[in-house]
PDB file of C-alpha atoms in Angstrom:
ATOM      1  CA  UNK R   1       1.126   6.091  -5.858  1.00  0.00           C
ATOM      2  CA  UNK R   2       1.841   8.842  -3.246  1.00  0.00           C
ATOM      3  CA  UNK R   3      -1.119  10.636  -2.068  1.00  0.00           C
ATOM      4  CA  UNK R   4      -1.552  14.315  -2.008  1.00  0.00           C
ATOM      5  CA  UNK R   5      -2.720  16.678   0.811  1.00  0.00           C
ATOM      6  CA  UNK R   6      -5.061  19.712  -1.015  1.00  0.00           C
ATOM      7  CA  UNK R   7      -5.217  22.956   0.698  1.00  0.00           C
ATOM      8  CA  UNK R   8      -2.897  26.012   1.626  1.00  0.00           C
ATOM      9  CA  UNK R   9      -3.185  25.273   5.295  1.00  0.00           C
ATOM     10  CA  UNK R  10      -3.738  21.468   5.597  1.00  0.00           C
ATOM     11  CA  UNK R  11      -2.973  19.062   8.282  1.00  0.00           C
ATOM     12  CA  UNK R  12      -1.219  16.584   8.223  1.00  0.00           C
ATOM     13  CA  UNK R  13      -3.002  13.182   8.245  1.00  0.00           C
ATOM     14  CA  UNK R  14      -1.255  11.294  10.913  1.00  0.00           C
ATOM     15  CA  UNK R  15       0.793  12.161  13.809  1.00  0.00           C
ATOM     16  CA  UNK R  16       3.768  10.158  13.060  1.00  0.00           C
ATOM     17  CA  UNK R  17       7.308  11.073  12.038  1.00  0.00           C
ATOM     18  CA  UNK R  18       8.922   9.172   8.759  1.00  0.00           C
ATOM     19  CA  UNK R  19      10.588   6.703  11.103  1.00  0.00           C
ATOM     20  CA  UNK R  20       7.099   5.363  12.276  1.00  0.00           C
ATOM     21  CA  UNK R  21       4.901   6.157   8.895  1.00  0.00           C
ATOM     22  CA  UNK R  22       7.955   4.067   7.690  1.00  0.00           C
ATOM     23  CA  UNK R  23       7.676   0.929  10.463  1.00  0.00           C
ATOM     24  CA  UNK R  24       3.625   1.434   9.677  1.00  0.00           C
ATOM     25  CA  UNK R  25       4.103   0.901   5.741  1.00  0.00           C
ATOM     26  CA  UNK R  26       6.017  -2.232   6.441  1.00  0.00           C
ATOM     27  CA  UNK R  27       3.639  -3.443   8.442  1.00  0.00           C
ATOM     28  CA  UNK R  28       0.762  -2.896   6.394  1.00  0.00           C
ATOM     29  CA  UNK R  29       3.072  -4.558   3.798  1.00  0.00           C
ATOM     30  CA  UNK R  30       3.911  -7.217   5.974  1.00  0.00           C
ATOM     31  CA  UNK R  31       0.267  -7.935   6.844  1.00  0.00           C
ATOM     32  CA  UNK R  32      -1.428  -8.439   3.727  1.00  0.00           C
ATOM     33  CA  UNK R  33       1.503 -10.829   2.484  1.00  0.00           C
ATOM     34  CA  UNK R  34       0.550 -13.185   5.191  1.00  0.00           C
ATOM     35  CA  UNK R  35      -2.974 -13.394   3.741  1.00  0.00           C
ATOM     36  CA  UNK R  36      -1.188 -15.188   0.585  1.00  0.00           C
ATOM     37  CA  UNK R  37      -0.846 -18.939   0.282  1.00  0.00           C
ATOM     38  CA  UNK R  38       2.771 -20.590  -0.293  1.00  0.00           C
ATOM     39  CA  UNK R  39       6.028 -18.687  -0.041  1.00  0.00           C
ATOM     40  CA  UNK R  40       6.233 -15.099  -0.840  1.00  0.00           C
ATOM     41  CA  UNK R  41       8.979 -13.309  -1.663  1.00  0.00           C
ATOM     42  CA  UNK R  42       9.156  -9.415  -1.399  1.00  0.00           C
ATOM     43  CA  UNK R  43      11.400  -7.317  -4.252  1.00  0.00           C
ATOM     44  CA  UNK R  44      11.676  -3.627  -4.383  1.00  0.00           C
ATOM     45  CA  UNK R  45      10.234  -2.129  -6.441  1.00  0.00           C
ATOM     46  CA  UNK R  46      12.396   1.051  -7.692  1.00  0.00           C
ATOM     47  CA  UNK R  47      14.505   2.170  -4.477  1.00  0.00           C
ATOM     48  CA  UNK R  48      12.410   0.864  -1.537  1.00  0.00           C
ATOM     49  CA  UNK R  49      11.292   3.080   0.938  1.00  0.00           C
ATOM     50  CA  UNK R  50      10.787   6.636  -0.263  1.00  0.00           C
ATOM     51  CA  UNK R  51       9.048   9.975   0.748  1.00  0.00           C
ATOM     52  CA  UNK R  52       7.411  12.210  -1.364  1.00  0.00           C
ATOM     53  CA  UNK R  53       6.067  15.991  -1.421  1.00  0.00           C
ATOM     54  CA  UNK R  54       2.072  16.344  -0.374  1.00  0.00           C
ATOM     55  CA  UNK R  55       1.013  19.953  -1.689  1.00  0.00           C
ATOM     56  CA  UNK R  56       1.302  21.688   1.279  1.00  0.00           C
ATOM     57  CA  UNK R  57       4.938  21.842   2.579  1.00  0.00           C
ATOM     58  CA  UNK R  58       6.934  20.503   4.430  1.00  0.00           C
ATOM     59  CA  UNK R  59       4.427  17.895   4.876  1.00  0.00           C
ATOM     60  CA  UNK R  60       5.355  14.198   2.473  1.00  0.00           C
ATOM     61  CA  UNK R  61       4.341  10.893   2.410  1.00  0.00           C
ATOM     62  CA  UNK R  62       6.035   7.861   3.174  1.00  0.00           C
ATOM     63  CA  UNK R  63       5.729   4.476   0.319  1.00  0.00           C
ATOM     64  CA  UNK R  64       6.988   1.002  -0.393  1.00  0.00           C
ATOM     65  CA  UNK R  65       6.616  -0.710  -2.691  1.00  0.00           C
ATOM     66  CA  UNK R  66       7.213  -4.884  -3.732  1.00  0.00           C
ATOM     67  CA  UNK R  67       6.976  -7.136  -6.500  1.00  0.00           C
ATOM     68  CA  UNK R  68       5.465 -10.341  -4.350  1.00  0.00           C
ATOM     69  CA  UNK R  69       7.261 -13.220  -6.170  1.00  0.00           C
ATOM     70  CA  UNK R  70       6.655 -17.016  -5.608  1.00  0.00           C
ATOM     71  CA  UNK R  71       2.982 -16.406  -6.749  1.00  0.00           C
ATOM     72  CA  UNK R  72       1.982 -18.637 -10.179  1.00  0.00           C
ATOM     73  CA  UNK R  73       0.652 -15.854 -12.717  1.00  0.00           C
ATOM     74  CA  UNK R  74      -2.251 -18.204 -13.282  1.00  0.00           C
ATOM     75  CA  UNK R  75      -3.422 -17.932  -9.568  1.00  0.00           C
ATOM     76  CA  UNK R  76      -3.657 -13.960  -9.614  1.00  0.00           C
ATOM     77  CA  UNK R  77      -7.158 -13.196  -9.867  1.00  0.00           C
ATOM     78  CA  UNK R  78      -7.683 -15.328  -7.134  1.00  0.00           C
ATOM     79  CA  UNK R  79      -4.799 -13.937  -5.096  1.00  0.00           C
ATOM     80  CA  UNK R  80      -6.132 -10.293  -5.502  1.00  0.00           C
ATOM     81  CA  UNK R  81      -9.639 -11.043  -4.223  1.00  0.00           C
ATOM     82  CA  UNK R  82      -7.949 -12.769  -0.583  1.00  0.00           C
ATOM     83  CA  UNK R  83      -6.028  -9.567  -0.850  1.00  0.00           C
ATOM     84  CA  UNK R  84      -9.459  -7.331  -0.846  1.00  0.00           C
ATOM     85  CA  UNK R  85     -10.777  -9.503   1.050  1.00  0.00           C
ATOM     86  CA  UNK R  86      -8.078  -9.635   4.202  1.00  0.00           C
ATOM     87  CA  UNK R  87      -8.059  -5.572   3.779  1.00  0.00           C
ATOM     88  CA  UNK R  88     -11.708  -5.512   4.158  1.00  0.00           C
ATOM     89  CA  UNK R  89     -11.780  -7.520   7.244  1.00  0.00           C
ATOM     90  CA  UNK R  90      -8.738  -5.677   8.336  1.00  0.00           C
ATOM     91  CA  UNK R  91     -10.578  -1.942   8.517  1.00  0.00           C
ATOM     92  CA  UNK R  92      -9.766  -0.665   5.393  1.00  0.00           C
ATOM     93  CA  UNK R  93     -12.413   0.102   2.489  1.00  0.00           C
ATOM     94  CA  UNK R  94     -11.578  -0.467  -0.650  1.00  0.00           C
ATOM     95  CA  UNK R  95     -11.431   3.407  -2.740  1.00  0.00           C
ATOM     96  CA  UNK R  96     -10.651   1.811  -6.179  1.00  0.00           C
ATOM     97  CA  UNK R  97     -10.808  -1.701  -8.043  1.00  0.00           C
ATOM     98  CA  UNK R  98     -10.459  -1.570 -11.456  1.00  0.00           C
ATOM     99  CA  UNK R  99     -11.063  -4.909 -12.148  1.00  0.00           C
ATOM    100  CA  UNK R 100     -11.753  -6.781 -14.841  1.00  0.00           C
ATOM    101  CA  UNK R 101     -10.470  -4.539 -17.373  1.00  0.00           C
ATOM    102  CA  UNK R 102      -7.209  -4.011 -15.133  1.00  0.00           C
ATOM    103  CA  UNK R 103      -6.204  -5.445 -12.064  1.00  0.00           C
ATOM    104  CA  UNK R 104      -5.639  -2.707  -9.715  1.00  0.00           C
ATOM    105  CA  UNK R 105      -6.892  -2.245  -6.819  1.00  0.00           C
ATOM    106  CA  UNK R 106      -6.741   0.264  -3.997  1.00  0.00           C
ATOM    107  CA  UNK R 107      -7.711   0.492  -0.684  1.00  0.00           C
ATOM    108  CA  UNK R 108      -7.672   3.112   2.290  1.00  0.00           C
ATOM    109  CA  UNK R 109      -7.450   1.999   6.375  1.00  0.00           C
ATOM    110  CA  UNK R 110     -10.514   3.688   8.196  1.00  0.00           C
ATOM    111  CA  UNK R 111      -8.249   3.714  11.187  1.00  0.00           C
ATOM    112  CA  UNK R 112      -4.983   5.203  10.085  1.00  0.00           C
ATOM    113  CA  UNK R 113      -5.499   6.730   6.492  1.00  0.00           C
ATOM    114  CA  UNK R 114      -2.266   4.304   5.057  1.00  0.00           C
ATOM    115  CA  UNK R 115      -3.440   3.481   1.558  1.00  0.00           C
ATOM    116  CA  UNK R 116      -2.653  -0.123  -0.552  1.00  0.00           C
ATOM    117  CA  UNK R 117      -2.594  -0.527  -3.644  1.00  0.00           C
ATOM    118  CA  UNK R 118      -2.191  -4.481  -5.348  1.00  0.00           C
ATOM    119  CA  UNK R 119      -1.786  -4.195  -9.559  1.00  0.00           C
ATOM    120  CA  UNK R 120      -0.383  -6.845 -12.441  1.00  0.00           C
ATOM    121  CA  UNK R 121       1.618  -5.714 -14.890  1.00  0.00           C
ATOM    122  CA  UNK R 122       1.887  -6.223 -18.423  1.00  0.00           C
ATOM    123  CA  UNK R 123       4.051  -8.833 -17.758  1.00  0.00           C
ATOM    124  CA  UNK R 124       1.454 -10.585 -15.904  1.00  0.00           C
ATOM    125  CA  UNK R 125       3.371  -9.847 -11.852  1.00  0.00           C
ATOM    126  CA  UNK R 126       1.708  -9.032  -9.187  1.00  0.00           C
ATOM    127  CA  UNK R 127       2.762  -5.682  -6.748  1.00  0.00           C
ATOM    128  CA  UNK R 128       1.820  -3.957  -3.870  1.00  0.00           C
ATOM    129  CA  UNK R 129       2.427  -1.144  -2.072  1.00  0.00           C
ATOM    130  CA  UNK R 130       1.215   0.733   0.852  1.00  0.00           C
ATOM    131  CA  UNK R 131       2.102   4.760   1.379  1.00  0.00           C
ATOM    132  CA  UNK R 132       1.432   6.862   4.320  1.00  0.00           C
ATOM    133  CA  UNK R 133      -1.586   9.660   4.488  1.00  0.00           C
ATOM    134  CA  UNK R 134       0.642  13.606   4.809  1.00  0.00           C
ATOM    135  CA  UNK R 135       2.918  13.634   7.465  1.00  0.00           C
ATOM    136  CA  UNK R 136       5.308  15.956   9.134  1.00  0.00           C
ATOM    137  CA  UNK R 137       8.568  14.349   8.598  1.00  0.00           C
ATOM    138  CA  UNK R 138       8.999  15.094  12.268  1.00  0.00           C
ATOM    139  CA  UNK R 139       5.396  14.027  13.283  1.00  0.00           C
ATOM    140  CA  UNK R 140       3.556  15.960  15.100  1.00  0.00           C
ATOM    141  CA  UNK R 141       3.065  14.355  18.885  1.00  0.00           C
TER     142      UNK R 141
END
C-alpha cells in the first residue's frame, strides 16, 4: 500500500519527519472514520504504524492501517461511497475505484500527497489505510 518515489535524485514529497507524517496518517485516519454512521472501532491491521523504503534512499513512507469494525457487512457498499464521498469534499481526488468487481478504492489529498485506500476482503470486512507521500525520516524543514 506504500507508495514509491521514481527517480535517482527525487524529492521527497512532503517536508515532514516520521513523527509528523505519522500524527498526519492518524489524522487522515481519524477523519474519514467520523464520516461513518454508528460506532466504529479501529483494529490494526498487521503491526500498526510502519515505514517503508521509497526507491530513492533514505527517503520512506509512513502507513496505517485498520480493520473499521462495528460496521454491518450488509451496509458496505453504502459505507464506501460516504467514504469517497467525505474524501472528495475533503480535497482529495480519488486515483483508483475498482468498484463493482472489487471494492477498493483509493484516493490521493491535492493538498498534502497522503494517499487512502478503503477495500473488503474476502471475508466481507471493511479496511482502510492512509500512508504518507516520500519523506525524509528527518523531514526536511
Amino acid at each position: 500500500m506504500a507508495t514509491a518515489c521514481g527517480g535517482q535524485d527525487a524529492e521527497p514529497g512532503s517536508p515532514l519527519d516520521v513523527a509528523e507524517a505519522g500524527e498526519r496518517v492518524a489524522a487522515h485516519i481519524q477523519d474519514a472514520v467520523e464520516a461513518l454512521p454508528g460506532e466504529v472501532e479501529l483494529e490494526e491491521v498487521g503491526n500498526g504504524r510502519v515505514s517503508a523504503a521509497c526507491d530513492t534512499d533514505p527517503l520512506i513512507t509512513v502507513s496505517e492501517a485498520y480493520w473499521l469494525r462495528g460496521l454491518p457487512e450488509e451496509d458496505n457498499e453504502e459505507n464506501v461511497d460516504l467514504l469517497v464521498e467525505h474524501w472528495e469534499e475533503d480535497g482529495f481526488t480519488v486515483t483508483d475505484d475498482l468498484r463493482p468487481d472489487d471494492v477498493f478504492v483509493t484516493a490521493v489529498n491535492d493538498e498534502d500527497g497522503f494517499t487512502m485506500s478503503v477495500a473488503m476482503s474476502k471475508q466481507g470486512g471493511l479496511s482502510i489505510d492512509a500512508t504518507s507521500p516520500c519523506i525524509h525520516p528527518s523531514g526536511t524543514d
